[in-house]
Amino acid sequence: MQAIEAWLARYPSAADTEQGIHDWWLPDIGVDVPRSDLRLALDALVQQGRLQRDTLPDGSAVYRAPAPSSSP
């Protein structure tokens, strides 16, 4: 979870699929985890509001930093 948040801190406009995160984001920062562990981390971050999941028309999901709240 920390690695994903670190990537988004470095690249705040980044967005990718689970596979892209696994194949590109994590290896770039020296992290190697099984896809099943990544899936759990992504789900936890989404549930905690620390990551946004957007479902595309084909049913795939893209993950990104959460949109800033519009609170005044």
Coordinates of N, CA, C and O in Angstrom, one line a residue:
M1 N 0.8 -1.2 0.0 CA 0.0 0.0 0.0 C 0.9 1.3 0.0 O 0.6 2.2 -0.7
Q2 N 1.9 1.2 0.8 CA 2.9 2.3 0.8 C 3.5 2.6 -0.5 O 3.7 3.8 -0.9
A3 N 3.8 1.6 -1.2 CA 4.5 1.7 -2.6 C 3.5 2.4 -3.6 O 3.9 3.2 -4.3
I4 N 2.3 2.0 -3.5 CA 1.3 2.6 -4.4 C 1.1 4.1 -4.1 O 1.1 5.0 -5.0
E5 N 1.0 4.4 -2.8 CA 0.9 5.8 -2.4 C 2.2 6.6 -2.7 O 2.1 7.8 -3.1
A6 N 3.3 6.0 -2.6 CA 4.6 6.7 -2.9 C 4.6 7.0 -4.4 O 5.0 8.1 -4.8
W7 N 4.1 6.0 -5.2 CA 4.1 6.3 -6.7 C 3.2 7.5 -7.0 O 3.5 8.3 -7.8
L8 N 2.0 7.5 -6.4 CA 1.1 8.6 -6.6 C 1.6 9.9 -6.1 O 1.2 10.9 -6.7
A9 N 2.3 9.9 -5.1 CA 2.9 11.1 -4.6 C 3.9 11.7 -5.6 O 4.1 12.9 -5.8
R10 N 4.6 10.7 -6.2 CA 5.6 11.1 -7.2 C 5.0 11.5 -8.6 O 5.5 12.4 -9.2
Y11 N 3.9 10.8 -8.9 CA 3.2 11.0 -10.2 C 1.7 11.2 -9.9 O 0.9 10.3 -10.1
P12 N 1.3 12.3 -9.4 CA -0.1 12.5 -8.9 C -1.2 12.3 -9.9 O -2.3 12.0 -9.6
S13 N -0.9 12.5 -11.2 CA -1.9 12.3 -12.2 C -1.9 10.9 -12.8 O -2.6 10.6 -13.8
A14 N -1.1 10.0 -12.3 CA -0.9 8.7 -12.8 C -2.3 7.9 -12.6 O -3.0 8.1 -11.6
A15 N -2.6 7.1 -13.6 CA -3.7 6.2 -13.5 C -3.4 4.9 -14.3 O -2.8 5.0 -15.4
D16 N -3.8 3.8 -13.8 CA -3.4 2.5 -14.5 C -4.3 1.4 -13.9 O -5.0 1.5 -12.9
T17 N -4.3 0.3 -14.7 CA -5.0 -0.9 -14.3 C -4.2 -1.7 -13.3 O -3.0 -1.4 -13.0
E18 N -4.8 -2.7 -12.7 CA -4.1 -3.5 -11.7 C -2.8 -4.1 -12.4 O -1.7 -4.1 -11.8
Q19 N -3.0 -4.6 -13.6 CA -1.8 -5.2 -14.3 C -0.7 -4.1 -14.6 O 0.4 -4.4 -14.4
G20 N -1.1 -2.9 -15.0 CA -0.1 -1.9 -15.2 C 0.6 -1.5 -13.9 O 1.8 -1.3 -13.9
I21 N -0.1 -1.4 -12.8 CA 0.5 -1.1 -11.5 C 1.5 -2.2 -11.2 O 2.6 -2.0 -10.8
H22 N 1.1 -3.5 -11.4 CA 1.9 -4.6 -11.1 C 3.2 -4.7 -12.0 O 4.3 -5.0 -11.5
D23 N 2.9 -4.4 -13.2 CA 4.0 -4.6 -14.2 C 4.9 -3.4 -14.4 O 6.1 -3.5 -14.8
W24 N 4.4 -2.2 -14.0 CA 5.2 -1.0 -14.3 C 5.5 -0.1 -13.0 O 6.6 0.2 -12.8
W25 N 4.4 0.2 -12.3 CA 4.7 1.1 -11.1 C 5.6 0.4 -10.1 O 6.6 1.0 -9.7
L26 N 5.2 -0.8 -9.7 CA 5.9 -1.4 -8.5 C 7.3 -1.8 -8.9 O 8.2 -1.5 -8.1
P27 N 7.6 -2.4 -10.0 CA 9.0 -2.8 -10.4 C 9.8 -1.5 -10.5 O 11.0 -1.6 -10.2
D28 N 9.3 -0.4 -11.0 CA 10.0 0.8 -11.1 C 10.6 1.3 -9.8 O 11.6 2.0 -9.8
I29 N 9.9 1.0 -8.7 CA 10.4 1.4 -7.4 C 10.9 0.3 -6.6 O 11.0 0.4 -5.3
G30 N 11.2 -0.8 -7.2 CA 11.8 -2.0 -6.6 C 10.9 -2.8 -5.7 O 11.4 -3.5 -4.8
V31 N 9.6 -2.9 -6.0 CA 8.7 -3.7 -5.3 C 8.2 -4.8 -6.1 O 7.8 -4.6 -7.3
D32 N 8.2 -6.0 -5.6 CA 7.7 -7.2 -6.3 C 6.8 -8.0 -5.3 O 7.2 -8.5 -4.3
V33 N 5.5 -7.9 -5.7 CA 4.5 -8.6 -4.9 C 3.6 -9.5 -5.8 O 3.4 -9.1 -7.0
P34 N 3.0 -10.5 -5.3 CA 2.1 -11.3 -6.0 C 0.9 -10.5 -6.4 O 0.5 -9.6 -5.6
R35 N 0.3 -10.8 -7.5 CA -1.0 -10.1 -7.9 C -2.0 -10.1 -6.9 O -2.8 -9.2 -6.7
S36 N -2.1 -11.3 -6.2 CA -3.2 -11.4 -5.2 C -3.0 -10.4 -4.0 O -3.9 -9.8 -3.5
D37 N -1.7 -10.2 -3.6 CA -1.4 -9.2 -2.6 C -1.7 -7.8 -3.1 O -2.2 -6.9 -2.4
L38 N -1.4 -7.5 -4.3 CA -1.7 -6.2 -4.9 C -3.2 -6.0 -4.9 O -3.6 -4.9 -4.6
R39 N -3.9 -6.9 -5.3 CA -5.4 -6.8 -5.4 C -5.9 -6.4 -4.0 O -6.8 -5.6 -3.9
L40 N -5.4 -7.1 -2.9 CA -5.9 -6.8 -1.6 C -5.5 -5.4 -1.2 O -6.3 -4.7 -0.6
A41 N -4.3 -4.9 -1.6 CA -3.8 -3.6 -1.3 C -4.7 -2.6 -2.0 O -5.1 -1.5 -1.4
L42 N -5.0 -2.8 -3.3 CA -5.8 -1.9 -4.0 C -7.2 -1.8 -3.4 O -7.7 -0.7 -3.2
D43 N -7.8 -2.9 -3.1 CA -9.1 -2.9 -2.4 C -9.1 -2.1 -1.1 O -10.0 -1.3 -0.8
A44 N -8.1 -2.4 -0.3 CA -8.0 -1.7 1.0 C -7.9 -0.2 0.8 O -8.5 0.6 1.5
L45 N -7.0 0.3 -0.1 CA -6.8 1.7 -0.4 C -8.1 2.3 -0.9 O -8.4 3.5 -0.5
V46 N -8.9 1.6 -1.7 CA -10.1 2.2 -2.2 C -11.1 2.3 -1.1 O -11.8 3.3 -0.9
Q47 N -11.2 1.3 -0.2 CA -12.1 1.3 0.9 C -11.8 2.4 1.9 O -12.7 3.0 2.5
Q48 N -10.5 2.7 2.0 CA -10.1 3.8 2.9 C -10.2 5.2 2.3 O -9.9 6.1 3.0
G49 N -10.5 5.2 1.0 CA -10.7 6.5 0.4 C -9.3 7.1 0.0 O -9.2 8.3 -0.4
R50 N -8.3 6.3 0.0 CA -6.9 6.8 -0.4 C -6.6 6.5 -1.8 O -5.5 6.8 -2.3
L51 N -7.5 5.8 -2.5 CA -7.3 5.5 -3.9 C -8.7 5.5 -4.6 O -9.7 5.1 -3.9
Q52 N -8.8 5.9 -5.8 CA -10.0 5.9 -6.5 C -10.0 4.8 -7.6 O -9.0 4.7 -8.3
R53 N -11.1 4.0 -7.7 CA -11.2 3.0 -8.8 C -12.3 3.5 -9.7 O -13.5 3.7 -9.3
D54 N -12.0 3.6 -11.0 CA -12.9 4.0 -12.0 C -13.2 2.8 -12.9 O -12.2 2.2 -13.4
T55 N -14.4 2.4 -13.0 CA -14.8 1.2 -13.9 C -15.1 1.7 -15.3 O -15.9 2.6 -15.5
L56 N -14.4 1.1 -16.2 CA -14.5 1.5 -17.6 C -15.7 0.8 -18.3 O -16.1 -0.3 -17.7
P57 N -16.2 1.2 -19.4 CA -17.3 0.5 -20.1 C -17.1 -1.0 -20.3 O -18.0 -1.8 -20.3
D58 N -15.8 -1.4 -20.5 CA -15.6 -2.8 -20.8 C -15.5 -3.6 -19.5 O -15.2 -4.8 -19.5
G59 N -15.7 -3.0 -18.3 CA -15.7 -3.6 -17.0 C -14.3 -3.6 -16.3 O -14.2 -4.0 -15.2
S60 N -13.3 -3.2 -17.0 CA -12.0 -3.1 -16.4 C -11.9 -1.9 -15.5 O -12.7 -1.0 -15.6
A61 N -11.0 -1.9 -14.6 CA -10.8 -0.8 -13.6 C -9.5 -0.1 -13.7 O -8.5 -0.7 -14.0
V62 N -9.6 1.2 -13.5 CA -8.4 2.0 -13.5 C -8.3 2.7 -12.2 O -9.3 3.1 -11.6
Y63 N -7.1 2.7 -11.6 CA -6.8 3.2 -10.3 C -6.1 4.5 -10.4 O -5.2 4.7 -11.2
R64 N -6.4 5.5 -9.5 CA -5.8 6.8 -9.5 C -5.9 7.4 -8.1 O -6.7 6.9 -7.3
A65 N -5.2 8.5 -7.9 CA -5.3 9.2 -6.7 C -6.8 9.7 -6.6 O -7.4 10.0 -7.6
P66 N -7.4 9.8 -5.4 CA -8.7 10.2 -5.3 C -8.9 11.7 -5.8 O -7.9 12.5 -5.6
A67 N -10.0 12.0 -6.3 CA -10.3 13.4 -6.8 C -10.3 14.3 -5.5 O -10.9 13.8 -4.5
P68 N -9.8 15.5 -5.6 CA -9.9 16.4 -4.4 C -11.4 16.7 -4.1 O -12.2 16.8 -5.0
S69 N -11.6 16.7 -2.8 CA -13.0 17.0 -2.4 C -13.3 18.5 -2.7 O -12.5 19.3 -2.8
S70 N -14.6 18.7 -3.0 CA -15.0 20.1 -3.4 C -15.6 20.8 -2.2 O -16.4 21.7 -2.3
S71 N -15.1 20.5 -1.0 CA -15.6 21.2 0.2 C -15.0 22.6 0.3 O -13.8 22.7 0.0
P72 N -15.8 23.6 0.6 CA -15.3 24.9 0.7 C -14.4 25.2 1.9 O -14.4 24.5 2.8

